[in-house]
mmCIF file of C-alpha atoms and ligand atoms in Angstrom:
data_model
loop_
_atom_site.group_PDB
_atom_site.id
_atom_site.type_symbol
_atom_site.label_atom_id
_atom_site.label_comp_id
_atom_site.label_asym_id
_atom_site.label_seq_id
_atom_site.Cartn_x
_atom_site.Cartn_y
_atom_site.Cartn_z
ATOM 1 C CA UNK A 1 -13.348 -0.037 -0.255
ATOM 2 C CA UNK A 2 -10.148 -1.682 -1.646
ATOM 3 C CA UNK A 3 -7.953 0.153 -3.964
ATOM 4 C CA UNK A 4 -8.940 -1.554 -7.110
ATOM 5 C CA UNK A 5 -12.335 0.190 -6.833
ATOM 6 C CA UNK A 6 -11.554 3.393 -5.677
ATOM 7 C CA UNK A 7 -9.370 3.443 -8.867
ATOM 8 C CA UNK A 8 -12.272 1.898 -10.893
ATOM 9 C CA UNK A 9 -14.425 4.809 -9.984
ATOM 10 C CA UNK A 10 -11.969 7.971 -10.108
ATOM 11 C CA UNK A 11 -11.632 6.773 -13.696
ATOM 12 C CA UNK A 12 -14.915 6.555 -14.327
ATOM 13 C CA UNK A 13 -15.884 9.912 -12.285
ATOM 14 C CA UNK A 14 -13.120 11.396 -14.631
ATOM 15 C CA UNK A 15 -13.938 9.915 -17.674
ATOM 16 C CA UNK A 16 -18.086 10.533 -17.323
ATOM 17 C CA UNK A 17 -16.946 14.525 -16.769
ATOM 18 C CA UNK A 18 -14.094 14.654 -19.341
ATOM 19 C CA UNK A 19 -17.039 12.975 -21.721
ATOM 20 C CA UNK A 20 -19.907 15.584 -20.922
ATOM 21 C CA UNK A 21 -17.146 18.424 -21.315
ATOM 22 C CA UNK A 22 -16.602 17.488 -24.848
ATOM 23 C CA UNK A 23 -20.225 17.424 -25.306
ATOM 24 C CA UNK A 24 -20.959 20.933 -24.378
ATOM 25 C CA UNK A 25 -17.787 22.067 -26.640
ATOM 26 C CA UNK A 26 -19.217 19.678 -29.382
ATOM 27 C CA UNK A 27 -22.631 20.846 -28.929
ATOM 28 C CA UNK A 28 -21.756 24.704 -28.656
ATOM 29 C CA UNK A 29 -19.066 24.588 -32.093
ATOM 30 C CA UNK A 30 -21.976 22.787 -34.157
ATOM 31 C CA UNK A 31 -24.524 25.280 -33.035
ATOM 32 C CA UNK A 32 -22.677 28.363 -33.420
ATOM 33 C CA UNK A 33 -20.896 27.194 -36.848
ATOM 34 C CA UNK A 34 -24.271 26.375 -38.497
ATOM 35 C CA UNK A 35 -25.310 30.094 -37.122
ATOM 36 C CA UNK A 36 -22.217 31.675 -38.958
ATOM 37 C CA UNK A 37 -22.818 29.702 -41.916
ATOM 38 C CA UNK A 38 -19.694 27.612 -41.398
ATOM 39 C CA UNK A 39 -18.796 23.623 -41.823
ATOM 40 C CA UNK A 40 -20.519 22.407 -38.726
ATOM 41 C CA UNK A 41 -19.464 18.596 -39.147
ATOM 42 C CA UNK A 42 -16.310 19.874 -39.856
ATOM 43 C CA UNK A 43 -15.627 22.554 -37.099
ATOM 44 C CA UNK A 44 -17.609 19.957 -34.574
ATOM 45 C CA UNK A 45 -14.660 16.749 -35.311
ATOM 46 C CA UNK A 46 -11.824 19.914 -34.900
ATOM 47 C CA UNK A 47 -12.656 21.044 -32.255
ATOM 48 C CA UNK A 48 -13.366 17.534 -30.249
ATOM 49 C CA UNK A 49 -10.870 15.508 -31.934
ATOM 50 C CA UNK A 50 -7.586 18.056 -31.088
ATOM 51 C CA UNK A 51 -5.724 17.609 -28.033
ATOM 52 C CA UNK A 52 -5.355 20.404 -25.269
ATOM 53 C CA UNK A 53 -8.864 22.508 -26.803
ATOM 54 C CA UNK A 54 -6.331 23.079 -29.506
ATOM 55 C CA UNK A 55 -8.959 22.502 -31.944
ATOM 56 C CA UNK A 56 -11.543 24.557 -29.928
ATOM 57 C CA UNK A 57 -8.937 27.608 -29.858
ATOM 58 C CA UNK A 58 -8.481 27.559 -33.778
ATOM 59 C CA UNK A 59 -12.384 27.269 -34.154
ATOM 60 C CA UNK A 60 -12.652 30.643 -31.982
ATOM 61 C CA UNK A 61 -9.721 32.321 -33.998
ATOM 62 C CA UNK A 62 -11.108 31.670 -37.447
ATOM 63 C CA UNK A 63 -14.896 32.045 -36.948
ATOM 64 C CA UNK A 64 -14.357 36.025 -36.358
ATOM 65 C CA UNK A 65 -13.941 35.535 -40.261
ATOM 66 C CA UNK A 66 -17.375 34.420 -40.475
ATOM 67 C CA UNK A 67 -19.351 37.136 -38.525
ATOM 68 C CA UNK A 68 -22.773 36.512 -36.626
ATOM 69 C CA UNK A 69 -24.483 39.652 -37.454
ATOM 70 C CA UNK A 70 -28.447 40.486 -36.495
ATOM 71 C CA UNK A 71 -30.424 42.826 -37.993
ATOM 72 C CA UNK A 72 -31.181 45.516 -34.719
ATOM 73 C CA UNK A 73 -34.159 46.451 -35.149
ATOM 74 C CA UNK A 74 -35.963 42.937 -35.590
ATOM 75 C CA UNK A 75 -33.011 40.398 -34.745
ATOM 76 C CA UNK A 76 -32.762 38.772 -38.220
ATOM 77 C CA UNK A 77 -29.570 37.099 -38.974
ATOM 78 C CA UNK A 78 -28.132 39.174 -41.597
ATOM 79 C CA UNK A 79 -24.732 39.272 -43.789
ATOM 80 C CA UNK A 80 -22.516 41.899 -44.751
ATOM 81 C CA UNK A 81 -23.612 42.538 -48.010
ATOM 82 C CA UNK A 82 -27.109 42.702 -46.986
ATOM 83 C CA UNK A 83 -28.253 46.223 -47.480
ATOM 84 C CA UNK A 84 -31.886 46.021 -46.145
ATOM 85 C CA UNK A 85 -32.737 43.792 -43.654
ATOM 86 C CA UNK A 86 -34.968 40.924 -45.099
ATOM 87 C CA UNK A 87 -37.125 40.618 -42.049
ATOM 88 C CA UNK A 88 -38.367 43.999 -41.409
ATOM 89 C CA UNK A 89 -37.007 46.167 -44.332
ATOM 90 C CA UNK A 90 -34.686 48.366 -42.341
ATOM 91 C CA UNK A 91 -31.353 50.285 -44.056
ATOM 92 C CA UNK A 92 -28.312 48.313 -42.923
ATOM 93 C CA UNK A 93 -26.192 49.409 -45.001
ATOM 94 C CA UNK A 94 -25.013 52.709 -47.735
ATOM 95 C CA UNK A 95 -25.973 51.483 -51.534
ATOM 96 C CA UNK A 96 -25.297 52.628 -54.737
ATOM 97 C CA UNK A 97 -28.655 54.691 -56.042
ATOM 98 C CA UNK A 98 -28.379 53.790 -59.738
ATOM 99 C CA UNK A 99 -27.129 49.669 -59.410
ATOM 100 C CA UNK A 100 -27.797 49.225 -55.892
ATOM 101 C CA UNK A 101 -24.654 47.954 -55.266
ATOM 102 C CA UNK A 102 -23.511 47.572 -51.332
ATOM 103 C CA UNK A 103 -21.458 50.241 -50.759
ATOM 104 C CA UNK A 104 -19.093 50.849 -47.428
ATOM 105 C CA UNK A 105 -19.085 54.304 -45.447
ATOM 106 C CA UNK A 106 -16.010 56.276 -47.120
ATOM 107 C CA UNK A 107 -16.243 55.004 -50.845
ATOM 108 C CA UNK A 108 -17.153 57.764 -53.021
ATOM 109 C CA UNK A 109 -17.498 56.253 -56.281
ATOM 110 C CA UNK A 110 -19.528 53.130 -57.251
ATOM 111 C CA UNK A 111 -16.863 50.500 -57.828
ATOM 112 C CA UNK A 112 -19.291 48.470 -60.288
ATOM 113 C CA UNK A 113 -21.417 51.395 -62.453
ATOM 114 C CA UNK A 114 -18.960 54.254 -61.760
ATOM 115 C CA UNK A 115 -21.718 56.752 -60.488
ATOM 116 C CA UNK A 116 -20.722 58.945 -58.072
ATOM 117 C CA UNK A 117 -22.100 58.181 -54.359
ATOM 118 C CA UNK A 118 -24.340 60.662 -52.472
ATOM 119 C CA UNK A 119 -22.782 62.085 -49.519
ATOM 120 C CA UNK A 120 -23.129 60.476 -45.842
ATOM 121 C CA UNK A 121 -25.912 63.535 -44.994
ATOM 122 C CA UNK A 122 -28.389 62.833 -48.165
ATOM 123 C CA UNK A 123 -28.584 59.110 -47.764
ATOM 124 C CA UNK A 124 -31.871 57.972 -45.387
ATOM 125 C CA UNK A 125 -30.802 56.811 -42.095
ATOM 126 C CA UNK A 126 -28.753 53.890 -42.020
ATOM 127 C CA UNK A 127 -28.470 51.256 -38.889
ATOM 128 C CA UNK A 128 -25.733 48.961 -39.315
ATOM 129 C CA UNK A 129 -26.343 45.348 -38.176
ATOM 130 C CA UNK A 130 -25.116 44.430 -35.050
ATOM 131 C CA UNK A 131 -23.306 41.486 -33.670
ATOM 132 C CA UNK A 132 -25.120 39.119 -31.199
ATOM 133 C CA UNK A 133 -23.817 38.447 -27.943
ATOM 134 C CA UNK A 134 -22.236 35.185 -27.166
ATOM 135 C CA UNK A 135 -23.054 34.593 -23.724
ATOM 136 C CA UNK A 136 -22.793 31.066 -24.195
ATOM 137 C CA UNK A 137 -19.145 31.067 -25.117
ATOM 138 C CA UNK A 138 -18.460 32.217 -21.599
ATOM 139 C CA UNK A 139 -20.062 29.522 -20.001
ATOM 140 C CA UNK A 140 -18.118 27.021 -22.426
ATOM 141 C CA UNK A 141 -15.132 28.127 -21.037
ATOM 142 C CA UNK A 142 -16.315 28.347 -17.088
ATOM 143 C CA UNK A 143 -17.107 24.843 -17.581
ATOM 144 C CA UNK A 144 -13.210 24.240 -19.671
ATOM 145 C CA UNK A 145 -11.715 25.273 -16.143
ATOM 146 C CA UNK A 146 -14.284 24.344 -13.918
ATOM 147 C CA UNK A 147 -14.369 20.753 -14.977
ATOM 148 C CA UNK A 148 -10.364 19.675 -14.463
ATOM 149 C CA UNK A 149 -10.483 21.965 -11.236
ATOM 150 C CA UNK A 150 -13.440 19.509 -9.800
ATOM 151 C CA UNK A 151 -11.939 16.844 -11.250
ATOM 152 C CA UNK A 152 -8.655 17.381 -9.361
ATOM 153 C CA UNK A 153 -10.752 17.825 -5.873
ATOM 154 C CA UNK A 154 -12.326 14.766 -6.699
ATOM 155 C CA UNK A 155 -8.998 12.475 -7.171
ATOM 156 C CA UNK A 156 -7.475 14.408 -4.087
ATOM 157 C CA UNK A 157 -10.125 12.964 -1.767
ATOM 158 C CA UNK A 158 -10.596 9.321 -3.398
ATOM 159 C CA UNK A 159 -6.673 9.331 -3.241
ATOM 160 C CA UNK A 160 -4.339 11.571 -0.812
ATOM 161 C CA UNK A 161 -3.240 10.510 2.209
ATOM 162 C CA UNK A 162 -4.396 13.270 4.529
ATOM 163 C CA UNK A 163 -2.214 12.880 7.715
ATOM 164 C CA UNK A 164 -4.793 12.639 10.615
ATOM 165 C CA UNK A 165 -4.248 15.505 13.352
ATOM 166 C CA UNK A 166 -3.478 14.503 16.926
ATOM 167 C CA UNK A 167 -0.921 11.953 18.755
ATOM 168 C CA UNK A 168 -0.289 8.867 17.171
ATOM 169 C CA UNK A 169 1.735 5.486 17.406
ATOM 170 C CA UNK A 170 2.058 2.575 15.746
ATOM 171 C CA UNK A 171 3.973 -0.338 15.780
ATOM 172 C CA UNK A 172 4.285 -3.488 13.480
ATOM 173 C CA UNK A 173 5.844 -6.634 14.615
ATOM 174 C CA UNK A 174 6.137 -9.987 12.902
ATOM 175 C CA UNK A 175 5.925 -13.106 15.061
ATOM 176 C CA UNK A 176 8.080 -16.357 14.464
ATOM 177 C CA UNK A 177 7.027 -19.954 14.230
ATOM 178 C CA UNK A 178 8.679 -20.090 18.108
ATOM 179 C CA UNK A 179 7.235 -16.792 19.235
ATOM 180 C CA UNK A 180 3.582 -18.271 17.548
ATOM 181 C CA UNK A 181 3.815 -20.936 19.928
ATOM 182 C CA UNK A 182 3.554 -18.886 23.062
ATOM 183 C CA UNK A 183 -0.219 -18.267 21.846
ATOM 184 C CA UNK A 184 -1.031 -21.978 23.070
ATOM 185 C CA UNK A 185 -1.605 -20.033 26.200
ATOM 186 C CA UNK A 186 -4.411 -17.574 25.057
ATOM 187 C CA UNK A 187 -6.864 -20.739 23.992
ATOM 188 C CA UNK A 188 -9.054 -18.107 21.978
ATOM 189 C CA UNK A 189 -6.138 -17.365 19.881
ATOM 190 C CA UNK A 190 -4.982 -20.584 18.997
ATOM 191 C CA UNK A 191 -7.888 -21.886 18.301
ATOM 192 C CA UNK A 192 -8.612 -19.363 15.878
ATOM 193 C CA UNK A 193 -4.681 -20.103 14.646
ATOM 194 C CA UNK A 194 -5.382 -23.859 13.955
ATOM 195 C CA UNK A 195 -8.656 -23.136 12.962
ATOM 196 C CA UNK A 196 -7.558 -20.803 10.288
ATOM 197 C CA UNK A 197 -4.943 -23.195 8.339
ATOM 198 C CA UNK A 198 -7.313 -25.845 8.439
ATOM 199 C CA UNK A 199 -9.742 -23.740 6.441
ATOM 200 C CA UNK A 200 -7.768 -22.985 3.378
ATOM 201 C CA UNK A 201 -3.682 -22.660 3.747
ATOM 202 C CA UNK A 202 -3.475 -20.326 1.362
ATOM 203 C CA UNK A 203 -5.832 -17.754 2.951
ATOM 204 C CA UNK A 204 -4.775 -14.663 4.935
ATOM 205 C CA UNK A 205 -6.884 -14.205 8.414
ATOM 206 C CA UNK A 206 -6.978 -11.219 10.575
ATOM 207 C CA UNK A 207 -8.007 -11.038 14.111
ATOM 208 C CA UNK A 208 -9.338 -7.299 14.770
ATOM 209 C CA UNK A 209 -9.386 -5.477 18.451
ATOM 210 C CA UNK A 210 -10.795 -1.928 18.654
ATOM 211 C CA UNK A 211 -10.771 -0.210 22.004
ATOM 212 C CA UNK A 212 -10.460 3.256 23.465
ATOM 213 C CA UNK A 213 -7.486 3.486 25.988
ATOM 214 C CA UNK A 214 -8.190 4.625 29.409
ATOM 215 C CA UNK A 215 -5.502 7.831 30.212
ATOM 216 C CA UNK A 216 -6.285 11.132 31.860
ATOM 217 C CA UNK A 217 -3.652 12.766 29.889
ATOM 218 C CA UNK A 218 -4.990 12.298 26.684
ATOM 219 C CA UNK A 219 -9.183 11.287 26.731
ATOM 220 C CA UNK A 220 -10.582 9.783 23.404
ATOM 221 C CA UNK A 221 -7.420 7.817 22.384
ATOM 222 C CA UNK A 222 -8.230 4.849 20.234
ATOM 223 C CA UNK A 223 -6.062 1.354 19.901
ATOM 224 C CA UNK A 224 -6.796 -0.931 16.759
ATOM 225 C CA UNK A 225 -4.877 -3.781 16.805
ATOM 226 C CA UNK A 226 -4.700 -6.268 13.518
ATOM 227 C CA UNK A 227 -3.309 -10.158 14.010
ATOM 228 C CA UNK A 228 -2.262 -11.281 10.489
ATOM 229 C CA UNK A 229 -2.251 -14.650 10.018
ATOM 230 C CA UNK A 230 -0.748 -16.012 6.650
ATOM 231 C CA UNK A 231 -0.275 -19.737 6.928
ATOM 232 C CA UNK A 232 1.543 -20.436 3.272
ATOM 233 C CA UNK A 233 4.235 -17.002 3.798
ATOM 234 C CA UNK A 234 7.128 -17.292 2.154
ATOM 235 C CA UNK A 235 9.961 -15.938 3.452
ATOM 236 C CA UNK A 236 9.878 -12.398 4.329
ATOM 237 C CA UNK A 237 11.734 -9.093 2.746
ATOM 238 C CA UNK A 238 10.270 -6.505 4.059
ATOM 239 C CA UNK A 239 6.956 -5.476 5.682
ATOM 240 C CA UNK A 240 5.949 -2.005 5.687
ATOM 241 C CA UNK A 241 3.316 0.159 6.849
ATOM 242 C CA UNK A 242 1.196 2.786 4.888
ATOM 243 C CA UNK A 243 -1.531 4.919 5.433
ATOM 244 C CA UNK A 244 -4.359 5.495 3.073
ATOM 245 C CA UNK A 245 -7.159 8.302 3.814
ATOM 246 C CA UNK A 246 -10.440 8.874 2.174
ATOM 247 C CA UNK A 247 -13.322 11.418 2.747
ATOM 248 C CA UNK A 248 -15.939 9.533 3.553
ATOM 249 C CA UNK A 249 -14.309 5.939 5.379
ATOM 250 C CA UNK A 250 -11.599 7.536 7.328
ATOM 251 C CA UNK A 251 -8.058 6.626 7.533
ATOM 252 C CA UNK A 252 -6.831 3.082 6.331
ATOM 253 C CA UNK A 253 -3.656 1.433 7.270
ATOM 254 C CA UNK A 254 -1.853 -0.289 4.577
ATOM 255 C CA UNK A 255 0.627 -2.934 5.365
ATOM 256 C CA UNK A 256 2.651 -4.107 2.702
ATOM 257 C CA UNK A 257 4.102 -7.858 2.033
ATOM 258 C CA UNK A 258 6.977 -9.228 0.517
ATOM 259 C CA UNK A 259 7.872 -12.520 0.616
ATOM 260 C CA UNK A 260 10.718 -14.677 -1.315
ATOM 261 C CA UNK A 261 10.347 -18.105 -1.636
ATOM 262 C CA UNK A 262 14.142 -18.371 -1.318
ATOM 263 C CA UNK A 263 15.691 -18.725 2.201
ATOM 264 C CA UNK A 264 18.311 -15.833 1.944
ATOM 265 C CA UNK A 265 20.252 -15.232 5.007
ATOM 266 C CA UNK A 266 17.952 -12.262 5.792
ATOM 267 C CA UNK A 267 14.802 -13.611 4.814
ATOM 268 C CA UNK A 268 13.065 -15.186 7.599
ATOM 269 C CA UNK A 269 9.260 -17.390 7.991
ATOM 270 C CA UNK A 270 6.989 -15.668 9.994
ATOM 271 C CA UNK A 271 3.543 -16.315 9.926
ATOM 272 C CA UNK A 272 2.487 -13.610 12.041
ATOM 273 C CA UNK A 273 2.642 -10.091 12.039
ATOM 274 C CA UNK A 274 0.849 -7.946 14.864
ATOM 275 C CA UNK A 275 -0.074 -4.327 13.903
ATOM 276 C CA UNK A 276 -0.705 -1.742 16.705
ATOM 277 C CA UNK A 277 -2.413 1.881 16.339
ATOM 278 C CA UNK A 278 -2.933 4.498 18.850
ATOM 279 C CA UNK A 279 -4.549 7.556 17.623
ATOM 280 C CA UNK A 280 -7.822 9.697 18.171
ATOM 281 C CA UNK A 281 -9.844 7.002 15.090
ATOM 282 C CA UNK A 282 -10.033 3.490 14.404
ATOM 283 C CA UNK A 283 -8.194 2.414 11.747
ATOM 284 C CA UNK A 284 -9.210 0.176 9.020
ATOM 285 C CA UNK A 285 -6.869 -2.556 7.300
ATOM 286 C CA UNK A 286 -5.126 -3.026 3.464
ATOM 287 C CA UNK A 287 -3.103 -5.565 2.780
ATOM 288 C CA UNK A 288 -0.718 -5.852 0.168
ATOM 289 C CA UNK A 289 1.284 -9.165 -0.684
ATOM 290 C CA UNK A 290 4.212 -8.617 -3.535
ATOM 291 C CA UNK A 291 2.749 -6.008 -5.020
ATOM 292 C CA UNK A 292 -1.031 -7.199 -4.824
ATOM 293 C CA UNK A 293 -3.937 -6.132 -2.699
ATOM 294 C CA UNK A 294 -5.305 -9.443 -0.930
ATOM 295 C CA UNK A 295 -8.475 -9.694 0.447
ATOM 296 C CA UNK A 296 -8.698 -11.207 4.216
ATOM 297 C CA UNK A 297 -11.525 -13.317 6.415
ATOM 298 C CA UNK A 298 -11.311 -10.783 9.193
ATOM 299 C CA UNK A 299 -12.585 -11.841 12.648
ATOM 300 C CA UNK A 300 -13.845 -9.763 15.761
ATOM 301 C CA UNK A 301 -11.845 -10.343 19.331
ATOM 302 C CA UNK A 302 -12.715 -8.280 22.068
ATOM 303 C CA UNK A 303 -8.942 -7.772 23.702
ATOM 304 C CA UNK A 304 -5.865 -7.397 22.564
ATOM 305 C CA UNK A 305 -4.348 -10.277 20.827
ATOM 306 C CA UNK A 306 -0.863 -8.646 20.694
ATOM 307 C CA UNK A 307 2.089 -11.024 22.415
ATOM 308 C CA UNK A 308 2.849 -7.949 24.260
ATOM 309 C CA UNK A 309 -0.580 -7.437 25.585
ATOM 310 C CA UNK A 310 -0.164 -11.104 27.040
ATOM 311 C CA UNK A 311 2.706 -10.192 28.890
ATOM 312 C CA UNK A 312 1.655 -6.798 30.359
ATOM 313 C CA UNK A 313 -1.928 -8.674 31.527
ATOM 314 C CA UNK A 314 0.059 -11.484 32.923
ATOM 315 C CA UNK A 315 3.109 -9.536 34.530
ATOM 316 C CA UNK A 316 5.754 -11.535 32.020
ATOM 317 C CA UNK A 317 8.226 -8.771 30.881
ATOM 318 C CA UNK A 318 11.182 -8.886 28.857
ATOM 319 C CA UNK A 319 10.496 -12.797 27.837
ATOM 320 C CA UNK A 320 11.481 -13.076 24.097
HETATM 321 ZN ZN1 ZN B 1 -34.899 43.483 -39.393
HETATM 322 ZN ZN1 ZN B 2 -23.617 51.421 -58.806
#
């Protein structure tokens, strides 16, 4: 997977549950606002719209204003003022005898006919409403710190580089035009060199060699080797090497390109750059060319097509 689409689908993945978590927060404000006899549209926009749940957390502080009350013996939804409930008839709530007027527990006077009110122990049994439970509120905010939690644990494995455990070495050398040359011994190679430019100039080609390494000392070891073949280089700045791990493909290596096209007195042309990698995996291959990831016709060899290789198999040391 190249970088451009792991990106495409951490912002999707993020997106798709930032989206549903507004839902449930959008969903949950409407229903409980219509329940309290609130603005729904109104508290709804707030409370998606604001940035940061700011909206939600103003929602939550005002709607204690706007009690949910429920009649306990039947469940009604009931107000304040209600004194019986209108479900199942039960007192709710002290009342004046001669007006009816609502009355609360300590008044002792009728505030609208002036007649005095009965004491608390010759009034009929009175059950006050109660207020329902909002179970759902907790969820709401389980999900408010579930959601960027997961999210996080999601970008951390599409994106951090986890260091692998274990030995490992690597090495990254860049051939010459002269030093290219030398592969008109390997016929394989050069074949697949003058094959390459032929094709398209402008292309990038990579020769790939996986093979385990035979060593008592350390069993299991692993050598990738990448030849990178880029007929049309400019000169090059720098060349660097990366490493990019994912969950589910294992570790990448990620060489990165720059080229000039002006011949500086550092800046050199070479075509070729050999990458090495010793570890206990394969590694797969990136490449990045000023500042761009470039997609390669990568072809199977089965040895190693490093210049060094050549001279260890055929006993030339220290030739340059
Ligand atoms: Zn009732
Ligand atoms: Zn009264």
């Amino acid at each position: 997977m190249s970088i451009a689409s792991t990106m495409i689908l951490s912002i999707l993945l993020s997106g798709g549950l930032l989206l549903l978590l507004f839902a449930v927060i959008g969903f949950y404000v409407w229903r409980d606002a219509s329940r309290r006899k609130m603005n729904p549209v109104l508290w709804t926009l707030v409370a998606v719209i604001a940035p940061a749940f700011v909206g939600f957390i103003i929602y939550l502080l005002v709607r204690s204003h706007f009690p949910d009350l429920a009649c306990p013996s039947c469940g009604t939804a009931v107000e304040k003022t209600y004194v019986v409930c209108p479900g199942c008839g039960v007192r709710l709530k002290r009342a004046c005898t001669k007006c009816g007027f609502p009355a609360e527990e300590n008044w002792v006077v009728c505030p609208k006919c002036a007649e005095p009110l009965l004491d608390s122990e010759n009034v009929p049994e009175i059950t006050p409403p109660v207020r329902k439970k909002d179970q759902a509120l907790w969820k709401v905010l389980l999900l408010i710190f579930l959601i960027p939690a997961l999210l996080f644990t999601l970008l951390c494995i599409l994106n951090l580089s986890v260091p692998s455990g274990g030995l490992q070495a690597s090495s990254l050398r860049s051939y010459d035009e002269e030093k290219m040359e030398q592969y008109q011994e390997i016929p394989e190679i050069w074949d697949w060199l003058q094959s390459s430019r032929e094709k398209d100039p402008e292309g990038v080609y990579v020769l790939g060699y996986q093979g385990g390494i035979e060593n008592e000392e350390s069993p299991g070891r692993k050598e990738t080797v990448y030849l990178i073949y880029r007929p049309s280089t400019g000169y090059m700045k720098a060349v660097n090497e990366g490493a990019r791990s994912s969950f589910w493909r294992g570790t990448d290596t990620v060489i990165t390109f720059e080229d000039t096209f002006d011949p500086g007195w550092s800046h050199a042309y070479y075509p070729l750059t050999c990458y090495v990698y010793e570890g206990d995996e394969y590694r797969g291959l990136e490449l990045v060319v000023n500042g761009r990831s470039v997609d390669y016709e990568l072809q199977e060899i089965d040895f190693d097509p490093s210049l060094e290789a050549y001279y260890v198999r055929t006993g030339i040391f220290g030739e340059r």
